[in-house]
Short mmCIF file of C-alpha atoms and ligand atoms in Angstrom, two decimals:
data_model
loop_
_atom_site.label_atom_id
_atom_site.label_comp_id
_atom_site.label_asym_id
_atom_site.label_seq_id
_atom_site.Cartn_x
_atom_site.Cartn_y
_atom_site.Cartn_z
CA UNK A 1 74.09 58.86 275.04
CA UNK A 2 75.20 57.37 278.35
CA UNK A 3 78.73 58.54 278.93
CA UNK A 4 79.20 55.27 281.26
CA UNK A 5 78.50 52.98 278.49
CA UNK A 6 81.54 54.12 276.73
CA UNK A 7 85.72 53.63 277.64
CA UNK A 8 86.34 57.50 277.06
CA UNK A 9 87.74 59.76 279.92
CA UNK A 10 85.07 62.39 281.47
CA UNK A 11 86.21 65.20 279.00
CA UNK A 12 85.48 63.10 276.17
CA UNK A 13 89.03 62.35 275.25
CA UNK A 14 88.98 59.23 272.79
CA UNK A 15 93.25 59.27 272.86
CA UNK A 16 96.18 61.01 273.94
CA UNK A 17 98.16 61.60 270.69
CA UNK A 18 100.91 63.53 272.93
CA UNK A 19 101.38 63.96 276.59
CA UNK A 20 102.46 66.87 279.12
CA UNK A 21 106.03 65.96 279.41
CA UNK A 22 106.70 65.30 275.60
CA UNK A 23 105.58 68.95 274.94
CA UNK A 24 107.48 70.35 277.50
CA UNK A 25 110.99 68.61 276.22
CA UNK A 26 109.81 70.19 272.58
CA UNK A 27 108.95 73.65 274.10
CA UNK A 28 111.92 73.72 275.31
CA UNK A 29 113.93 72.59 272.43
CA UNK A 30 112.25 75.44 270.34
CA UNK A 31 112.75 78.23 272.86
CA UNK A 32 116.28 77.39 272.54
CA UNK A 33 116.17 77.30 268.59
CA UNK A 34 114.42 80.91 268.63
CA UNK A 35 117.28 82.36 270.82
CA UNK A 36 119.67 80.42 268.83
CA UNK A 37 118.64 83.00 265.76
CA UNK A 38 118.37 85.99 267.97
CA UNK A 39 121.55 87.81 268.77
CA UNK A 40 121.37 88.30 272.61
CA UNK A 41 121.35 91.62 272.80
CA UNK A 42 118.58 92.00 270.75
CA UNK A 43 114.96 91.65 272.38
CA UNK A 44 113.10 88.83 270.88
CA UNK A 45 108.86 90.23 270.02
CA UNK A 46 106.34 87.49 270.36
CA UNK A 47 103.43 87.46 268.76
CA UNK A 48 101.05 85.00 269.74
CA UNK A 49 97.91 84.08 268.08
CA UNK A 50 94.74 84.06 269.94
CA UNK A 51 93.18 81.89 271.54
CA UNK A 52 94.75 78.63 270.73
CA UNK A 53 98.77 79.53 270.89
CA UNK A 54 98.05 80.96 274.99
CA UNK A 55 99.23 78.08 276.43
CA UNK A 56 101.73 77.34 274.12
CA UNK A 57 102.96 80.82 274.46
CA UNK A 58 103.19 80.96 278.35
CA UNK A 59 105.33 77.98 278.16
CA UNK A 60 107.29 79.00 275.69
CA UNK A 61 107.84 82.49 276.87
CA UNK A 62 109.26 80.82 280.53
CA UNK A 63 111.60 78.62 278.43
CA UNK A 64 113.27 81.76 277.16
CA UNK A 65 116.22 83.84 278.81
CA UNK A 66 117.10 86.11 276.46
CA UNK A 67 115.19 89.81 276.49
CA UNK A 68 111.52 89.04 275.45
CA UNK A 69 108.40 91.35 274.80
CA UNK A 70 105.68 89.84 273.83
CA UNK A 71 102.10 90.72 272.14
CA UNK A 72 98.66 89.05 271.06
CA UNK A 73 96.30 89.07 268.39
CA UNK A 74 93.33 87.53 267.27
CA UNK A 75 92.03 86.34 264.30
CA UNK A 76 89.20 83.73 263.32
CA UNK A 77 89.24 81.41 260.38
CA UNK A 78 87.24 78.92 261.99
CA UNK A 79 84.15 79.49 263.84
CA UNK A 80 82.91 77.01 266.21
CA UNK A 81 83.47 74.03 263.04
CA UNK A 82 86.07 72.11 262.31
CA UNK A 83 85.66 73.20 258.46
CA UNK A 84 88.43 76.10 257.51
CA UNK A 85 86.42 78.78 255.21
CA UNK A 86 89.46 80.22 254.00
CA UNK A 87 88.28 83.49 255.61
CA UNK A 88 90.20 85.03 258.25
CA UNK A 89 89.49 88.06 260.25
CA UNK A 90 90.93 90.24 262.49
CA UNK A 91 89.35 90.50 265.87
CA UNK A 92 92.19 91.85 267.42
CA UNK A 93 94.95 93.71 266.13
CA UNK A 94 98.41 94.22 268.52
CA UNK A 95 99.58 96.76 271.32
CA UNK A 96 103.01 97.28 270.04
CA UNK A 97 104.53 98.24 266.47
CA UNK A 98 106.24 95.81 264.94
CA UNK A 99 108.95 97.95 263.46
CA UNK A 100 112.27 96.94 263.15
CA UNK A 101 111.81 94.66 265.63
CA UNK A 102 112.98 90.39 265.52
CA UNK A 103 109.45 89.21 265.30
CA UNK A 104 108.08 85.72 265.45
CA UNK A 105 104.76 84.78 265.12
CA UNK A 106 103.45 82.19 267.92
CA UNK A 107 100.52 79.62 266.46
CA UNK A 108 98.78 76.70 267.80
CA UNK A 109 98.70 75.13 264.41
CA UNK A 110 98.80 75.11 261.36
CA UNK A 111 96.57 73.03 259.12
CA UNK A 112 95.70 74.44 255.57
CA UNK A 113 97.97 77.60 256.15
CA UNK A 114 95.29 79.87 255.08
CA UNK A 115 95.75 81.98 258.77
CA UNK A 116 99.78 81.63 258.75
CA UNK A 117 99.87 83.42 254.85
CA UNK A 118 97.57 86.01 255.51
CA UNK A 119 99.42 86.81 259.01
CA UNK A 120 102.82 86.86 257.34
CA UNK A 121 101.44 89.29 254.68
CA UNK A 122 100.15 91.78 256.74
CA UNK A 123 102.81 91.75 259.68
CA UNK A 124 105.80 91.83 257.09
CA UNK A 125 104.10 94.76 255.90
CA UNK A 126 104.28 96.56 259.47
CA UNK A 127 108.60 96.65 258.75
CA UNK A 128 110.15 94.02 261.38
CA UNK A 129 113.41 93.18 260.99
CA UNK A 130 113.29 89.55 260.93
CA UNK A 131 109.84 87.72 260.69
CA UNK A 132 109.97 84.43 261.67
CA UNK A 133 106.93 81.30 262.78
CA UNK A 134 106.69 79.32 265.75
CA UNK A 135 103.81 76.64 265.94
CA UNK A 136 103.65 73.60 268.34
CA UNK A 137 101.78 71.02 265.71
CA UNK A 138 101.55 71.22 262.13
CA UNK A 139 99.53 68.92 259.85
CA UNK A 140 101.47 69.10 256.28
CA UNK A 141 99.12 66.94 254.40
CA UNK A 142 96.35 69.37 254.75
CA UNK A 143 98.35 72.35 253.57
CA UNK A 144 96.92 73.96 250.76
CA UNK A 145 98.51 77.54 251.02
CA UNK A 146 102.44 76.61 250.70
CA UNK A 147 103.93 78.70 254.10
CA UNK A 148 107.17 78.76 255.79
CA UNK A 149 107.07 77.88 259.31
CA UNK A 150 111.18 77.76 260.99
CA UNK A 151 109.78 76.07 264.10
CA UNK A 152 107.61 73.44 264.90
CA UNK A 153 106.98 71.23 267.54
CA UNK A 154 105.05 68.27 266.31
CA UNK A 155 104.10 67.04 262.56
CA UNK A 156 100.94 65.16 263.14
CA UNK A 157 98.33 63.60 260.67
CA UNK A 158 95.21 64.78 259.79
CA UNK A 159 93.28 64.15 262.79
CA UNK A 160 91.50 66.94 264.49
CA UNK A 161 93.14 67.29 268.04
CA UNK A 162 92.25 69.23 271.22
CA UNK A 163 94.07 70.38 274.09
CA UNK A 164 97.04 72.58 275.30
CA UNK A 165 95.18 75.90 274.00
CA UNK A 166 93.33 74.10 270.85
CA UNK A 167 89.47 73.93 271.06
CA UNK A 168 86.57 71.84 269.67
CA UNK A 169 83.89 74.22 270.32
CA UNK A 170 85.82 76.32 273.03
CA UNK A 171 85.90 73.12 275.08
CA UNK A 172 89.25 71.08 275.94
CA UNK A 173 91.50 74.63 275.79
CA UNK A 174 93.02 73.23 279.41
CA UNK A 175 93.82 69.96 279.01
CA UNK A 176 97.79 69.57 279.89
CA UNK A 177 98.33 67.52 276.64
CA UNK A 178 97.04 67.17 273.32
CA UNK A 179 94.57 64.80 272.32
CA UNK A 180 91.93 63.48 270.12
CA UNK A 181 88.14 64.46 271.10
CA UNK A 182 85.77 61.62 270.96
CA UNK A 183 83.85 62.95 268.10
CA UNK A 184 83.78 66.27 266.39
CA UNK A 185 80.64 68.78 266.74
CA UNK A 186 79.97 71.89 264.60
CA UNK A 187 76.48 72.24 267.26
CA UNK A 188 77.42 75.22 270.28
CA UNK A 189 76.61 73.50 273.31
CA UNK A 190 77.39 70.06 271.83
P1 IMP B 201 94.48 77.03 258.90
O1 IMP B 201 94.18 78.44 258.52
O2 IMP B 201 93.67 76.05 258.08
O3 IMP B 201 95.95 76.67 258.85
O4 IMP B 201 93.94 76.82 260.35
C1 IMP B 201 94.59 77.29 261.42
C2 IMP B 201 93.65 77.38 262.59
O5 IMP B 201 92.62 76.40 262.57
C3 IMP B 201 94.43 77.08 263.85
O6 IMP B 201 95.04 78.24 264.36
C4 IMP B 201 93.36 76.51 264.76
O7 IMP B 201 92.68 77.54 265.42
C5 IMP B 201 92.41 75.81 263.82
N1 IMP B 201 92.68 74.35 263.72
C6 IMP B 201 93.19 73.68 262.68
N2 IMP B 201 93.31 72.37 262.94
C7 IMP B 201 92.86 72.21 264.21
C8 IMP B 201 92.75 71.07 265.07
O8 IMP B 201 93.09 69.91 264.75
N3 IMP B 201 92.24 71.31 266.32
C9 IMP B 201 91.87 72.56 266.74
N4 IMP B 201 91.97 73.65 265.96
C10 IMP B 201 92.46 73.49 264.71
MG1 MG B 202 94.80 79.38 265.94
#
């Protein structure tokens, strides 16, 4: 394929669905909504999901003055596809107890739910105080596990979408804004 012969942008964006400055204003506007619900002498815990919420989280984290800690984990549901199997594994667990702390959970996305239910499960089970969900983009027409999620950024469609943390084969994690890859690949190295 001759990458000249086609309109697309070197990293093989086919269209920006939102840009840098429109999620900044919304990162913003949900930093403010989390602290809102926190009382402010309470420290807020973090816990961001791995990889895809990083840059979501470093934004979001800046955008916040009340008393923050903050955390990661990791889990996979989804390979290098774009096909959920409804399997999710641990592949890191957190640093810090979650024990009567005001936790909220930090996700790229959320798409059929399956990762948000099982996370909810097994962190509410670790005693915070609060639980609560923050993701930047959430497709509601693809749920299929019914979750509550207090804040989130962007409802899109069902379009798979790279950028700002989210990955099509571990590629496009860096772009500033989120976008639409030129055509999906389940091949490593595609
Ligand atoms: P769920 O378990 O089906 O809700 O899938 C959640 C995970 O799938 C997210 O945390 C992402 O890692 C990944 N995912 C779902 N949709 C997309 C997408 O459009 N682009 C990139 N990753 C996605
Ligand atoms: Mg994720």
């Amino acid at each position: 394929m001759c990458a000249d012969a086609t309109p697309l942008g070197p990293a093989g964006i086919a269209e920006v669905l939102l840009t840098a400055d429109q999620i900044g204003e919304r990162v913003r506007e949900l930093a403010a909504a989390i602290e809102r619900d926190v009382s402010p002498d309470r420290d807020v815990h973090l816990v961001g999901i791995l990889t895809g919420a990083f840059v979501f989280m470093a934004d979001l984290v800046r955008a916040m003055t009340a008393r923050v800690t903050l955390d990661f984990m990791a889990v996979s549901s989804y390979g290098t596809g774009v096909l959920t199997s409804g399997e999710v594994r641990v592949l890191k667990d957190l640093d810090i107890g979650l024990a009567g702390r005001h936790v909220v959970i930090v996700e790229d996305i959320v798409d059929t739910g399956t990762t948000l239910a099982y996370l909810q499960e097994i962190l509410r089970a670790r005693g915070p105080r609060s639980l609560r969900t923050a993701t930047l983009l959430s497709k509601p027409s693809r749920r299929r596990v019914p979750v509550t999620v207090e804040y989130v950024g962007f409802e899109i469609d069902d379009r798979f979408v790279v950028g700002y943390g989210l990955d099509q084969a571990h590629r496009f994690r860096n772009l500033p804004y989120v976008g639409i890859a030129r055509e999906p690949s389940d091949l490593p190295g595609q």
